[in-house]
Coordinates of C-alpha atoms and ligand atoms in Angstrom, one line a residue:
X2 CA -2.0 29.3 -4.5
X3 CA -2.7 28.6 -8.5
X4 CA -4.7 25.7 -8.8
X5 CA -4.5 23.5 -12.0
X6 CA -8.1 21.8 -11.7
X7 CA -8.2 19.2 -14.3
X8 CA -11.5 17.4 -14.8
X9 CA -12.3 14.3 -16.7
X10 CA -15.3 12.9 -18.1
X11 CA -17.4 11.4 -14.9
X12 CA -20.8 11.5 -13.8
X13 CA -19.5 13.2 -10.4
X14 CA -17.9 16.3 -13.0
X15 CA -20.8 18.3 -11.0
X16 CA -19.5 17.9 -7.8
X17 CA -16.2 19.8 -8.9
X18 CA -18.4 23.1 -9.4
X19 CA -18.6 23.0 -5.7
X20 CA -14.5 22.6 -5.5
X21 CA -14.0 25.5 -7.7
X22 CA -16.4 27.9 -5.4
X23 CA -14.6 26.7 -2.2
X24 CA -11.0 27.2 -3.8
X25 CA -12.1 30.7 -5.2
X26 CA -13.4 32.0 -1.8
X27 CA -10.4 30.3 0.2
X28 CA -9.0 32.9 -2.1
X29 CA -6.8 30.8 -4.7
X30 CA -6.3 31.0 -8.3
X31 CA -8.3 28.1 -10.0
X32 CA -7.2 27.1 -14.1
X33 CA -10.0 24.5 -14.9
X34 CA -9.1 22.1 -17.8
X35 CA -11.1 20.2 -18.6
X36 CA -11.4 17.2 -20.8
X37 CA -13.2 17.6 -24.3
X38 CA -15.3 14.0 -23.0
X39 CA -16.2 15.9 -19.3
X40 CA -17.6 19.2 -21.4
X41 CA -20.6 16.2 -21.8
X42 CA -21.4 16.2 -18.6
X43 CA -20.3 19.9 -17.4
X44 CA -20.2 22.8 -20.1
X45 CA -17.0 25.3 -20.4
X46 CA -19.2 28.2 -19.7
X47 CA -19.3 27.0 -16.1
X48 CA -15.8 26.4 -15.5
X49 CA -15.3 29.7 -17.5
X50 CA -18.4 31.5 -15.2
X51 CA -17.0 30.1 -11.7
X52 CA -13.6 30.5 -11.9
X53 CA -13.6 33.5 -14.2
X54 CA -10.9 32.5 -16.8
X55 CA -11.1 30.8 -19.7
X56 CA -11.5 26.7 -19.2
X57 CA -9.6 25.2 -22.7
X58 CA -9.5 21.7 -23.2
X59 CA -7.9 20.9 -26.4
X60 CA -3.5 21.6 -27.2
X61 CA -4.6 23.3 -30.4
X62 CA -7.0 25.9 -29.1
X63 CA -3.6 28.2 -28.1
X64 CA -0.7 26.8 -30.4
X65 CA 0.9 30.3 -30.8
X66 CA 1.0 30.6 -27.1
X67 CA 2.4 27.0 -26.2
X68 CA -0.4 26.7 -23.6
X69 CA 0.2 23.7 -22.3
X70 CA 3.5 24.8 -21.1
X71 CA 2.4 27.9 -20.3
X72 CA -0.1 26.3 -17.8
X73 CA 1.9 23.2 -16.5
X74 CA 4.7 26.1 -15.3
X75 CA 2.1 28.7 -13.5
X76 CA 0.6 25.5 -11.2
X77 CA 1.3 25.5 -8.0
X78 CA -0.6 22.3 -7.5
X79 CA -2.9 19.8 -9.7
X80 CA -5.5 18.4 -8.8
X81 CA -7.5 16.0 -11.2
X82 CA -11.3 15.6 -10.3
X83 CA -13.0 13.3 -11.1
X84 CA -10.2 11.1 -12.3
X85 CA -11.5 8.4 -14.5
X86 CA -10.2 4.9 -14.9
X87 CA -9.0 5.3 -18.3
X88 CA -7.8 8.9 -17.2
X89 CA -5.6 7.3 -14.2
X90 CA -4.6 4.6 -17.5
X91 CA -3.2 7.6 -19.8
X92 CA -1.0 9.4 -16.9
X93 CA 0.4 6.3 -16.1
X94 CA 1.7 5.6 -19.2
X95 CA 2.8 9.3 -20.1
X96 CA 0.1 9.8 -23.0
X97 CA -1.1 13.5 -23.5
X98 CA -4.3 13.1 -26.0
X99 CA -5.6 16.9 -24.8
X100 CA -4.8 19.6 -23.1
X101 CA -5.1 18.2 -19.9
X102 CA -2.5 15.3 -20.5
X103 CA 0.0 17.4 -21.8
X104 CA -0.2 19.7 -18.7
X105 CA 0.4 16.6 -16.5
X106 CA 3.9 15.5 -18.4
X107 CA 5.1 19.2 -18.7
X108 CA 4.3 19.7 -14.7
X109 CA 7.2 19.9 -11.8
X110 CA 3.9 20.8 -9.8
X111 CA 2.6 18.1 -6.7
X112 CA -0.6 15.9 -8.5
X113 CA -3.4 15.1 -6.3
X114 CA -6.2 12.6 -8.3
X115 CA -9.4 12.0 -6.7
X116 CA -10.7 9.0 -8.4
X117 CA -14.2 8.4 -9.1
X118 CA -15.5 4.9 -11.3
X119 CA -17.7 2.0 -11.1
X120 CA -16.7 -0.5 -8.2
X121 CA -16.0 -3.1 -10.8
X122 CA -13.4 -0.5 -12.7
X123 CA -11.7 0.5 -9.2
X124 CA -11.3 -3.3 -8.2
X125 CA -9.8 -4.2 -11.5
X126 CA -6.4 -4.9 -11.9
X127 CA -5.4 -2.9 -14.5
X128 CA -6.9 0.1 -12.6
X129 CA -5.2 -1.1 -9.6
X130 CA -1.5 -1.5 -11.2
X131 CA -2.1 1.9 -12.8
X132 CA -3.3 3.6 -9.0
X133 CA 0.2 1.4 -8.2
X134 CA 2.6 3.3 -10.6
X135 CA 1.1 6.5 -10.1
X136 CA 1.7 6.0 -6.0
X137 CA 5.2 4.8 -6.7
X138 CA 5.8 8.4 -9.2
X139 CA 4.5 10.5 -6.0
X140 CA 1.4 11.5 -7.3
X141 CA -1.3 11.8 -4.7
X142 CA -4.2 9.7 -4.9
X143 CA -7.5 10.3 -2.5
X144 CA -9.4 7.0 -2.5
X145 CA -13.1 7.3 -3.6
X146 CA -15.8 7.0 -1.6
X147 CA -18.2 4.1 -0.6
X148 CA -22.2 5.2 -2.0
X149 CA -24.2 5.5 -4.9
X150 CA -22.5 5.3 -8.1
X151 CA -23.7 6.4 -11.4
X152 CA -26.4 3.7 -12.3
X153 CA -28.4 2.6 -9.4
X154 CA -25.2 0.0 -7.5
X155 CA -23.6 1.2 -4.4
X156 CA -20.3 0.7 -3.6
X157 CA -17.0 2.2 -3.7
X158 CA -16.0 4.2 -6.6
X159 CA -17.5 7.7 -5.6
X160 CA -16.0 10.9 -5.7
X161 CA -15.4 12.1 -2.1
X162 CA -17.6 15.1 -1.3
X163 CA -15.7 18.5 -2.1
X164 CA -14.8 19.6 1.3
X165 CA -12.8 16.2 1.7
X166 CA -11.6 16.7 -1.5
X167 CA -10.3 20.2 -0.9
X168 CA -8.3 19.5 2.5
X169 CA -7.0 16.7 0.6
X170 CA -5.4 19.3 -1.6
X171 CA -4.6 21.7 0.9
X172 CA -2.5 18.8 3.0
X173 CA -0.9 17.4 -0.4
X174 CA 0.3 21.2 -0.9
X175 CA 1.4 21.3 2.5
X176 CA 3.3 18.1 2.0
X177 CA 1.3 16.4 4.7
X178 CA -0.6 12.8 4.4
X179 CA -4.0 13.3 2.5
X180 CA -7.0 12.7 5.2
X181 CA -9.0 9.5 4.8
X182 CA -11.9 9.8 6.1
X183 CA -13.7 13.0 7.1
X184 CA -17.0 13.8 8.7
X185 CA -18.0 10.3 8.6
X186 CA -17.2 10.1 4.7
X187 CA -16.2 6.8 4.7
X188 CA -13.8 5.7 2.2
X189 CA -14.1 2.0 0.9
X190 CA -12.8 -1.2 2.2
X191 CA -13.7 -4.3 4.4
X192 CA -10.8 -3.2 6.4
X193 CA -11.7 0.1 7.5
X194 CA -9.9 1.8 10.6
X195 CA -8.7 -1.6 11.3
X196 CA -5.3 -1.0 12.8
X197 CA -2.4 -2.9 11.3
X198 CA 0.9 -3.8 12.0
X199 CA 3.5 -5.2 9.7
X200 CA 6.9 -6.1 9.9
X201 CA 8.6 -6.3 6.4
X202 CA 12.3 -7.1 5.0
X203 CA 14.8 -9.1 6.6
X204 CA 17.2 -7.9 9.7
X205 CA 20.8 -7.7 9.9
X206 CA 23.0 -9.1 12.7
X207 CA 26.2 -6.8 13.3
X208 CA 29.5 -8.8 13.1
X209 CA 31.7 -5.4 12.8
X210 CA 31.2 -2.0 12.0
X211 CA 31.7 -3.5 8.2
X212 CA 30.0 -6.5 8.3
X213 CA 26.6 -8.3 9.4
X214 CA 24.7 -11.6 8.8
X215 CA 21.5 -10.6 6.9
X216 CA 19.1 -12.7 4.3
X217 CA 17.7 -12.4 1.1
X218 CA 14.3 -10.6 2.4
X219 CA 13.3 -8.1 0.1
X220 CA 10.6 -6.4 1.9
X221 CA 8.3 -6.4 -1.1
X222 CA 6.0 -9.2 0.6
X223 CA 5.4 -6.8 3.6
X224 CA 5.2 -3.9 1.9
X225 CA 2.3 -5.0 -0.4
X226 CA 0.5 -6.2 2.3
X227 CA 0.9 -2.9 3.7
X228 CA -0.5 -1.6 0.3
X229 CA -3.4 -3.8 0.1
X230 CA -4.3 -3.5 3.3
X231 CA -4.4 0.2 3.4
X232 CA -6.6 0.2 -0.2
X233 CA -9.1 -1.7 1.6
X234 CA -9.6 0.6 4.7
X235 CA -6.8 -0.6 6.9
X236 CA -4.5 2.1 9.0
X237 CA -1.0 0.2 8.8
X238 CA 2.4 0.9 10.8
X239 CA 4.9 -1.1 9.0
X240 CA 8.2 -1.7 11.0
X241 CA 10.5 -2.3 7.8
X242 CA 14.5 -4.0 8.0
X243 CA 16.2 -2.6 5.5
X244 CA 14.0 -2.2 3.0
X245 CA 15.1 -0.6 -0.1
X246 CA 12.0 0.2 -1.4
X247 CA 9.0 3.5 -1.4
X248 CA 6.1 2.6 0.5
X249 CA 2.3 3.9 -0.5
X250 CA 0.9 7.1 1.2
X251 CA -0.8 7.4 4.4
X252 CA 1.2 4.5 5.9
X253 CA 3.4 4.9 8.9
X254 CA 6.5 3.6 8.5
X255 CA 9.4 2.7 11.2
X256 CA 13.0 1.4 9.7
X257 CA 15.1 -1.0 12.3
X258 CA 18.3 -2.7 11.2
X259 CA 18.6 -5.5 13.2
X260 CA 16.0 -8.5 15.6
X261 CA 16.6 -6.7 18.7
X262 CA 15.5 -3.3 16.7
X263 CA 12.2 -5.3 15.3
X264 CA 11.5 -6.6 18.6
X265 CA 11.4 -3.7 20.3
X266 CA 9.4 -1.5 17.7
X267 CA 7.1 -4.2 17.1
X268 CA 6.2 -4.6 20.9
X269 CA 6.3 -0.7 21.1
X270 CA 3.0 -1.2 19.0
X271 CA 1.6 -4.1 18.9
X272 CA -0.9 -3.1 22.2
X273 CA -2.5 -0.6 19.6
X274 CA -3.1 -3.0 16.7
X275 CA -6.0 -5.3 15.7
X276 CA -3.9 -7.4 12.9
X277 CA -0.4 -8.1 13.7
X278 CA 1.6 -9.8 11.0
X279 CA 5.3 -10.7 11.1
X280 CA 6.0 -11.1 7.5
X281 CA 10.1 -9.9 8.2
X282 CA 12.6 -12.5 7.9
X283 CA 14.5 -12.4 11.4
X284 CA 18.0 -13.8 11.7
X285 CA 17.2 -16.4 14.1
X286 CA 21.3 -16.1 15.3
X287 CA 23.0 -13.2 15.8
X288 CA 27.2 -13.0 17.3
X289 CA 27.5 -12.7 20.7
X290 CA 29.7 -9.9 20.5
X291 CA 30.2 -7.1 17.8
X292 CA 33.6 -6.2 17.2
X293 CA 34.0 -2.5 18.0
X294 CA 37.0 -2.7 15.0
X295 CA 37.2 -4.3 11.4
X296 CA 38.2 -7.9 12.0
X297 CA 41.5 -8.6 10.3
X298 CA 42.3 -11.9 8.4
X299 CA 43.6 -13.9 10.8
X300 CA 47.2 -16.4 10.0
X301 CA 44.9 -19.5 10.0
X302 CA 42.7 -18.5 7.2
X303 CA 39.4 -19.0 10.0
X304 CA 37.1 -17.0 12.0
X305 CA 34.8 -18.4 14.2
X306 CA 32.0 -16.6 15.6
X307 CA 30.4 -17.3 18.5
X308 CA 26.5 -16.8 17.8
X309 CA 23.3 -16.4 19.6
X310 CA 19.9 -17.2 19.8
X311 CA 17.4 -14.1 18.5
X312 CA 14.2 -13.6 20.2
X313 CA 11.4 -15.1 19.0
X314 CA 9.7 -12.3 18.0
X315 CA 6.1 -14.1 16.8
X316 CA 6.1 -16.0 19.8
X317 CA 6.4 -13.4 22.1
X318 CA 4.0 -11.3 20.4
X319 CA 1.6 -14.6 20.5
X320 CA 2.2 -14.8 24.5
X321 CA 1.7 -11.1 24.6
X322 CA -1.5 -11.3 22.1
X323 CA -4.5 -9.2 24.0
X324 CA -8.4 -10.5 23.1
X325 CA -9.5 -9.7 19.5
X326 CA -6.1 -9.3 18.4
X327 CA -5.4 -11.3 15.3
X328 CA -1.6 -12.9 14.7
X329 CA -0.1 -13.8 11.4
X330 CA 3.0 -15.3 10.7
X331 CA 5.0 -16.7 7.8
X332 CA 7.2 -19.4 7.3
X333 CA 9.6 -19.7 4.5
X334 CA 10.4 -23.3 3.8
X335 CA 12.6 -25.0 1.1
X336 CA 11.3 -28.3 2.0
X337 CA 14.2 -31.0 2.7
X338 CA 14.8 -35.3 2.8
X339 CA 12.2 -35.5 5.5
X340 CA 9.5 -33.0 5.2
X341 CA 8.3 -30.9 2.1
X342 CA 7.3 -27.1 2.0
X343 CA 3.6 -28.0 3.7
X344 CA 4.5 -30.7 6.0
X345 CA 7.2 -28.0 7.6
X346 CA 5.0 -25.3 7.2
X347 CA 2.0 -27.5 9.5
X348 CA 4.3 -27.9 12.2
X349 CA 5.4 -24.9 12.0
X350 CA 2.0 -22.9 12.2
X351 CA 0.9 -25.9 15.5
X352 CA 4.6 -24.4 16.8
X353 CA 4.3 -20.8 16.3
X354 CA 1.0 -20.3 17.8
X355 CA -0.3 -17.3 15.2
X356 CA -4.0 -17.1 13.8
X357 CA -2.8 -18.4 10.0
X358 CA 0.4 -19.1 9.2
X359 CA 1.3 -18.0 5.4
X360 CA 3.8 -20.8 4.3
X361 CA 5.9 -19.8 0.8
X362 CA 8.2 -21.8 -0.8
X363 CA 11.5 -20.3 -0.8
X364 CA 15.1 -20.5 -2.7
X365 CA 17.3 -19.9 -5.7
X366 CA 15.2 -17.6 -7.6
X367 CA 11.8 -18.5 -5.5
X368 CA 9.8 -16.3 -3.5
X369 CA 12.2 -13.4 -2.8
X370 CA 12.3 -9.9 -4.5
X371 CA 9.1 -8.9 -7.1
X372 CA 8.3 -12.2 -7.9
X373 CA 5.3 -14.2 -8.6
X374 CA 5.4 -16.6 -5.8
X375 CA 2.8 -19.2 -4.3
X376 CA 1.8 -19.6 -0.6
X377 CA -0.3 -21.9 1.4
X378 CA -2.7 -20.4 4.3
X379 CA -2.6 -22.7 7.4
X380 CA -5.1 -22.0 10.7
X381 CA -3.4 -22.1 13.9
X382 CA -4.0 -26.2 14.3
X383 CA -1.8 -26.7 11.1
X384 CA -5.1 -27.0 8.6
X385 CA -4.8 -25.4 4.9
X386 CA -7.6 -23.3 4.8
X387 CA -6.4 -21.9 1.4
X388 CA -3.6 -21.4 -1.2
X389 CA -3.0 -18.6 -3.9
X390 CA -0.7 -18.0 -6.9
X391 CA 0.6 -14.8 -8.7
X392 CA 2.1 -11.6 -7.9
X393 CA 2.7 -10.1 -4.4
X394 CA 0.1 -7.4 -4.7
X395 CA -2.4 -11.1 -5.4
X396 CA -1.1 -12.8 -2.8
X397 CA -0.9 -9.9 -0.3
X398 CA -5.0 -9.3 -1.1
X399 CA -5.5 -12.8 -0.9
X400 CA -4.2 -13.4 3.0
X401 CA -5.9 -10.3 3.7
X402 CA -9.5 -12.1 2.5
X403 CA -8.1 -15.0 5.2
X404 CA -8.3 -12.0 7.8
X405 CA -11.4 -10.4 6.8
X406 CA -13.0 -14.0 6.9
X407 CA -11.1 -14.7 10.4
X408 CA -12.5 -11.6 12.0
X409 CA -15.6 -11.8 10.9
X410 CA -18.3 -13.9 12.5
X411 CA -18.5 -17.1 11.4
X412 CA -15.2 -16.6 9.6
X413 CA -13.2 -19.5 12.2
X414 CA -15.7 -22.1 10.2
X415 CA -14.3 -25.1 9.4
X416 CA -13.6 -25.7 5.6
X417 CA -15.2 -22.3 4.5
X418 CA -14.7 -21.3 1.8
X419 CA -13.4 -17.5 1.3
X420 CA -14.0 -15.5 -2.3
X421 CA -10.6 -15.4 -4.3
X422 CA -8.6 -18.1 -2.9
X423 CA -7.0 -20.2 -5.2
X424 CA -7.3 -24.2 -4.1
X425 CA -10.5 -23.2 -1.5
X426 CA -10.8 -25.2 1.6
X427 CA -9.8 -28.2 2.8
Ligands
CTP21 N1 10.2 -15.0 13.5 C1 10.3 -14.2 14.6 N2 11.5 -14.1 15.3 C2 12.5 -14.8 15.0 C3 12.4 -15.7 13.9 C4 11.3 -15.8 13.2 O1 9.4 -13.4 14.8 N3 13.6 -14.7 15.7 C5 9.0 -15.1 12.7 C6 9.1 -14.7 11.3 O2 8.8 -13.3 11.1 C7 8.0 -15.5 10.7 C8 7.9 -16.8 11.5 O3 8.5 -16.4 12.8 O4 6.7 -14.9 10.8 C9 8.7 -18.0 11.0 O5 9.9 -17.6 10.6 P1 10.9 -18.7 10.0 O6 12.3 -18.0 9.8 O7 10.3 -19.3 8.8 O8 10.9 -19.8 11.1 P2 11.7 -19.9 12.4 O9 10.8 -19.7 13.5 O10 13.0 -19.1 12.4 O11 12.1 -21.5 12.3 P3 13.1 -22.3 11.4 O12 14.2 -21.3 11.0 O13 13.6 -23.3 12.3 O14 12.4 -22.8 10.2

């Protein structure tokens, strides 16, 4: 296999020496390029020594011989290592200012980044939309490692050690999920190998082979709690209804069309996870019977359907709940003449019988699709415990700091108060 190894300027540059030997005896071909900023920390002469070809780092070095496409064509694979926070910035937004990025726009070749920054640069939310984008164009991204960083902090932000980093590679090549955690290499989050399970989208109820009754879920709640979750440790299984939309690496993913579908995936599952959360919008009425034919206008000008009750698919997950297992819910509301949003949302969360119950305002042009929306966090007994404001990715990292602080001792405190929640507690 060719290997395009491009390295950026990062304290953990060293650590890549260590790739190139392991690549070379696994018997590949290895093209370092690295960036004129990483030769600080790493020289060419040992990119040029260890993999025994020249290491150029700037498009000008090779003009006559259009190097850049020369390179990006011969790659089999790239891998970028360390990736830096303002490297993972220009390859989102398609700049080539050496070599390197102009490689990385000419490729058709599989990209594999293995990040590697302060905590406080990973955790940002520029770094995080960027990580985002790149995720959403297929690149591969192998989250960094919890330890010693540069300066004398810990935390996570550190390059993976190289043997992760290389079966990383070899699985991205192989078009398999990259590993996340190997020989006890643990990579970061407050969530780690904590099993999740998420329902996400909105189901649709047959009528005929034509037509169902469906709703205006996008799946894009769900699915960035899916996201989050899985950035901070998590191992998620989301059970999506039709949902139109890619979902992040290393997350299993099970599509259902209709409640009785859910139902049955969900409970297929649930046994094995430690956070169930039903974030799908169920129909909560499906017809009675599907027409096996298109149904024809009829002389009258009117169909009636006879409809159903659904299961209640929270509920029976709450009956079936097994000890340490932690339930969320949501509960879209529009609010009406004799209850608003939170005085539904109370009764439902005391009805519903889940851990916290994530109440959102919903309606013309609220709270469905990629919108900033705004949700209230109720306990089980109907209390807000918190509220939060901004885009799904914000919100979806915000209920997940309500879980953290549920499972963790202490956490079912009254009125404590839980970092990044907008409103605190009541
Ligand atoms: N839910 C479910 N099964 C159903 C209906 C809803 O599991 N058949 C779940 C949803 O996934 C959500 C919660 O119950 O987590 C609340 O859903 P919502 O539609 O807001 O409330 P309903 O229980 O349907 O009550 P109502 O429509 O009367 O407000």
């Amino acid at each position: 296999m060719r290997v395009l190894l491009g390295v950026t300027g990062g304290i953990a540059a060293y650590k890549v020496a260590t790739i190139v030997r392991r690549l070379m005896q696994d018997g590949h071909t290895v093209q370092v390029v690295p960036t004129p900023g990483s030769l600080n920390f790493v020289g060419r002469t040992t990119w040029e020594a260890l993999s025994g070809r020249p290491a150029p780092s700037e498009i000008f070095e090779s003009a006559p011989g259009v190097e850049h496409i020369r390179l990006s064509q011969l790659a089999d694979i790239v891998l970028v290592a360390p990736a830096t926070a303002d490297f993972l910035s220009q390859l989102a937004h398609g700049e080539a200012r050496d070599l390197l990025g102009n490689i990385l726009l000419a490729t058709a070749a599989p990209i594999v980044v293995a990040p590697a920054m302060h905590t406080g640069m990973w955790q940002n939310a520029a770094t995080k939309s960027n990580l985002k984008t790149l995720r959403d164009r297929g690149v591969h991204v192998i989250e960094p490692a919890v330890g010693q960083l540069a300066g004398e902090d810990v935390g996570v932000g550190r390059l993976p050690e190289p043997d992760h980093i290389v079966d990383a590679l070899y699985a991205a090549a192989k078009g398999e999920k990259i590993p996340t955690t190997v020989d006890g290499d643990h990579c970061w989050g407050d969530l780690e190998g904590v099993r999740f399970l998420i329902s996400a989208g909105g189901t649709r109820e047959p009528i005929d082979p034509v037509r169902f009754i469906g709703n205006r879920s996008s799946g894009h709640q769900g699915f960035a709690l899916a996201e989050a979750a899985r950035e901070r440790g998590a191992l998620v299984t989301v059970v999506a209804a039709n949902v139109f939309l890619p979902l992040g690496e290393n997350i299993s993913r099970v599509d259902v069309e209709t409640s009785v579908g859910l139902a049955r995936e969900m409970r297929e599952v649930a046994p094995d996870a430690d956070v169930v959360i039903m974030a799908a919008a169920v129909a909560d009425f499906r017809p009675v019977t599907v027409s096996a034919n298109k149904i024809k206008k009829s002389d009258d000008g009117r169909l009636t359907l006879e409809m159903e009750q659904t299961e209640d698919i929270l509920h029976s997950l709450v009956k079936a709940r097994r000890p340490g297992q932690t339930i969320l819910g949501f509960g879209a509301e529009t609010g009406d003449e004799n209850a608003d949003v939170l005085e539904h949302g109370m009764e439902k969360a005391r009805q519903k019988g889940a851990d916290l119950l994530i109440v959102n305002p919903v309606g013309e042009g609220i709270g469905f699709g990629d919108v900033s929306s705004r949700i209230m966090i109720l306990d089980g007994k109907g209390q807000q415990v918190a509220a939060a404001e901004g885009e799904k990715m914000t919100l979806a990292h915000a209920i997940l700091d309500a879980v953290v602080e549920l499972r963790t001792k202490g956490g079912k405190k009254k009125g404590s108060k839980v970092r990044g929640w907008v409103g605190g507690a009541r």
